[in-house]
């Protein structure tokens, strides 16, 4: 078998049961990005794009580019990304009706925090996962603390009515939603909770930490995402 980048990408797609289009969208790239590599219309990806492909194809950047095996690196990557797999909502699951999903902007703050302004910057077709959910909304994200689960420009789909649950992605707020014009928020993986504190996980940099429930009083469940386009 040829050792070209295209061949290695096709090999991983076959092993994972993924399509070129599906893997491209999962990586937050254009739907034809991988197809163009496979057909020779595109050159080798670099930087963040190469990293995205390696994550989606569950391999290393070195193996994609040069065929260098790195089982330790792959095992480490799988461990570091364990649990970070929000449901990607494809177009066919959009509900074709008059309901619209408000999307709010989350400006990047310090220490992985976001400043959310609850004036809609956009409206999307209502996804089926939030069709009958009162107060459901989208959160347009910046920052990279949750890469590869959420890349800058992704929209997290949020159900504010679900209770906190371990091993889910959540948005935590200092104060109740809409009580002020802006709110400080964090989007993290919830890996533990008791009556005093949240135990949270982020990916970049890898970090497990605790936050007081008295400080972060509101928890909303993330139920999916739209990839950045």
Coordinates of C-alpha atoms in Angstrom, one line a residue:
X1 CA 0.0 0.0 0.0
X2 CA 1.3 3.5 -0.9
X3 CA 2.6 5.6 2.0
X4 CA 1.0 8.8 0.9
X5 CA -1.0 11.1 3.1
X6 CA -4.2 10.3 1.1
X7 CA -3.8 6.6 1.5
X8 CA -3.2 6.9 5.3
X9 CA -6.3 9.1 5.6
X10 CA -8.4 6.6 3.6
X11 CA -7.0 3.8 5.8
X12 CA -8.1 5.5 9.0
X13 CA -11.5 6.4 7.5
X14 CA -12.1 2.8 6.7
X15 CA -10.9 1.5 10.1
X16 CA -13.2 4.0 11.9
X17 CA -16.2 3.6 9.6
X18 CA -16.2 7.3 8.8
X19 CA -16.9 9.1 5.5
X20 CA -14.6 11.8 4.2
X21 CA -17.4 14.3 4.4
X22 CA -18.4 13.3 7.9
X23 CA -14.9 13.4 9.2
X24 CA -14.3 16.8 7.6
X25 CA -17.4 18.2 9.4
X26 CA -16.5 16.6 12.7
X27 CA -13.1 18.4 12.5
X28 CA -14.9 21.7 11.9
X29 CA -13.7 22.0 8.3
X30 CA -15.5 22.4 5.0
X31 CA -17.4 19.3 3.9
X32 CA -15.1 18.7 1.0
X33 CA -11.8 19.2 2.8
X34 CA -10.7 15.6 3.1
X35 CA -12.2 14.6 -0.2
X36 CA -9.9 17.2 -1.9
X37 CA -6.9 15.6 -0.2
X38 CA -8.0 12.2 -1.3
X39 CA -8.4 13.3 -4.9
X40 CA -5.2 15.3 -5.0
X41 CA -6.9 18.7 -5.2
X42 CA -5.4 19.9 -1.9
X43 CA -1.9 19.9 -0.5
X44 CA -0.9 18.5 2.9
X45 CA -2.6 20.3 5.9
X46 CA -0.5 22.1 8.5
X47 CA -0.8 23.5 11.9
X48 CA -4.2 23.4 13.6
X49 CA -5.8 21.8 10.5
X50 CA -3.5 18.9 10.7
X51 CA -4.1 18.6 14.4
X52 CA -7.9 18.5 13.9
X53 CA -7.5 15.7 11.3
X54 CA -5.3 13.7 13.6
X55 CA -7.8 14.0 16.5
X56 CA -10.8 13.1 14.3
X57 CA -8.9 10.1 12.8
X58 CA -7.6 9.0 16.2
X59 CA -4.0 9.0 15.2
X60 CA -0.9 11.2 15.4
X61 CA 0.2 14.0 13.1
X62 CA 3.5 12.3 12.5
X63 CA 1.7 9.1 11.3
X64 CA -0.5 11.1 8.9
X65 CA 2.4 13.0 7.4
X66 CA 5.2 10.4 7.4
X67 CA 3.7 7.1 8.4
X68 CA 5.6 7.1 11.7
X69 CA 3.9 4.8 14.2
X70 CA 3.4 6.2 17.7
X71 CA 1.2 3.9 19.7
X72 CA 2.2 5.7 22.9
X73 CA 1.2 9.1 21.4
X74 CA -2.1 7.6 20.1
X75 CA -2.9 6.0 23.5
X76 CA -2.1 9.3 25.3
X77 CA -4.3 11.2 22.9
X78 CA -7.2 8.9 23.4
X79 CA -6.8 9.2 27.2
X80 CA -6.6 13.0 27.1
X81 CA -9.7 13.3 24.9
X82 CA -11.8 10.7 26.8
X83 CA -15.3 12.0 27.3
X84 CA -14.9 15.1 25.1
X85 CA -17.4 14.1 22.4
X86 CA -20.4 16.4 22.1
X87 CA -23.1 15.3 19.7
X88 CA -22.7 17.0 16.3
X89 CA -26.1 18.0 14.9
X90 CA -26.2 17.4 11.2
X91 CA -28.4 19.4 8.8
X92 CA -31.0 16.7 8.4
X93 CA -31.9 17.0 12.1
X94 CA -32.9 20.6 11.8
X95 CA -36.6 21.1 12.3
X96 CA -38.2 22.9 9.4
X97 CA -40.7 25.2 11.2
X98 CA -41.0 28.8 12.3
X99 CA -39.2 28.2 15.6
X100 CA -35.7 29.8 15.8
X101 CA -32.9 29.1 18.2
X102 CA -31.3 32.3 19.6
X103 CA -27.5 32.3 19.5
X104 CA -25.6 34.3 22.1
X105 CA -22.0 35.4 21.8
X106 CA -19.4 34.2 24.3
X107 CA -16.4 36.6 24.3
X108 CA -13.2 35.3 25.6
X109 CA -12.2 36.2 29.1
X110 CA -9.3 35.2 31.3
X111 CA -8.5 31.7 32.7
X112 CA -10.8 30.0 30.2
X113 CA -13.8 32.1 31.2
X114 CA -16.3 33.7 28.8
X115 CA -18.4 36.8 28.9
X116 CA -21.9 36.1 27.6
X117 CA -24.1 38.9 26.4
X118 CA -27.7 37.8 26.2
X119 CA -28.7 39.8 23.2
X120 CA -29.0 37.3 20.3
X121 CA -26.4 37.8 17.6
X122 CA -28.1 35.3 15.3
X123 CA -31.0 32.8 15.0
X124 CA -30.7 29.2 13.7
X125 CA -33.3 26.7 12.6
X126 CA -34.3 24.8 15.7
X127 CA -32.4 21.5 16.1
X128 CA -34.6 18.5 17.0
X129 CA -32.7 18.1 20.3
X130 CA -34.0 21.4 21.5
X131 CA -37.3 21.6 19.6
X132 CA -39.6 21.6 22.7
X133 CA -37.2 22.9 25.2
X134 CA -38.2 26.1 27.0
X135 CA -35.3 28.6 27.0
X136 CA -33.0 26.5 24.8
X137 CA -30.2 28.5 23.2
X138 CA -26.9 28.3 21.3
X139 CA -23.6 29.7 22.6
X140 CA -21.1 30.8 20.0
X141 CA -17.7 30.0 21.5
X142 CA -14.2 31.5 21.5
X143 CA -11.0 30.3 23.1
X144 CA -9.4 26.9 23.0
X145 CA -9.7 25.5 26.6
X146 CA -12.1 22.8 25.4
X147 CA -10.4 21.8 22.1
X148 CA -11.0 19.2 20.6
X149 CA -14.6 19.1 21.9
X150 CA -15.3 22.6 20.9
X151 CA -13.2 24.7 18.5
X152 CA -13.4 28.5 18.3
X153 CA -16.5 29.4 16.3
X154 CA -18.5 26.2 17.2
X155 CA -21.9 26.8 18.6
X156 CA -22.8 24.8 21.8
X157 CA -26.5 23.8 22.0
X158 CA -27.7 24.3 25.5
X159 CA -30.7 22.9 27.4
X160 CA -31.1 25.0 30.6
X161 CA -33.6 22.7 32.1
X162 CA -31.6 19.5 32.6
X163 CA -30.1 18.8 36.0
X164 CA -26.4 18.5 36.5
X165 CA -25.0 15.1 35.5
X166 CA -21.6 13.6 35.7
X167 CA -19.7 13.1 32.4
X168 CA -21.6 15.7 30.6
X169 CA -20.5 19.1 29.2
X170 CA -22.0 22.1 31.0
X171 CA -22.1 25.9 31.1
X172 CA -21.7 27.4 34.5
X173 CA -22.8 30.9 35.4
X174 CA -22.0 33.2 38.3
X175 CA -25.6 34.5 38.4
X176 CA -28.9 33.4 37.0
X177 CA -29.3 33.7 33.3
X178 CA -30.7 37.1 31.9
X179 CA -30.5 38.8 35.3
X180 CA -27.9 41.2 33.9
X181 CA -26.8 42.3 30.5
X182 CA -23.6 40.2 30.7
X183 CA -22.7 37.1 32.6
X184 CA -19.4 35.4 33.3
X185 CA -19.5 31.8 32.2
X186 CA -17.3 28.7 31.8
X187 CA -18.0 25.7 29.6
X188 CA -16.3 22.5 30.9
X189 CA -16.7 18.8 31.4
X190 CA -18.5 18.0 34.7
X191 CA -16.9 15.0 36.3
X192 CA -18.2 15.3 39.8
X193 CA -20.5 17.3 42.0
X194 CA -21.6 17.5 45.6
X195 CA -23.5 20.1 47.7
X196 CA -20.4 22.3 47.9
X197 CA -18.5 22.2 44.7
X198 CA -18.2 21.2 41.0
X199 CA -15.3 19.1 39.8
X200 CA -14.5 20.1 36.3
X201 CA -12.2 19.1 33.5
X202 CA -10.8 21.0 30.5
X203 CA -8.6 19.8 27.7
X204 CA -6.2 22.6 26.8
X205 CA -4.2 22.8 28.9
X206 CA -5.2 19.5 30.6
X207 CA -6.6 20.4 34.0
X208 CA -9.0 19.0 36.5
X209 CA -10.1 21.5 39.1
X210 CA -12.9 22.4 41.5
X211 CA -15.2 25.4 41.7
X212 CA -17.5 26.5 44.5
X213 CA -21.2 26.1 43.9
X214 CA -21.7 29.2 45.9
X215 CA -19.7 31.1 43.3
X216 CA -21.0 29.3 40.2
X217 CA -24.7 29.0 41.0
X218 CA -26.2 28.1 37.7
X219 CA -25.5 24.9 35.6
X220 CA -26.9 24.4 32.1
X221 CA -26.4 21.2 30.2
X222 CA -24.8 21.1 26.7
X223 CA -26.6 18.6 24.5
X224 CA -24.8 19.1 21.2
X225 CA -23.1 21.5 18.9
X226 CA -22.9 23.0 15.4
X227 CA -19.5 22.8 13.9
X228 CA -17.8 26.0 12.9
X229 CA -18.1 26.6 9.1

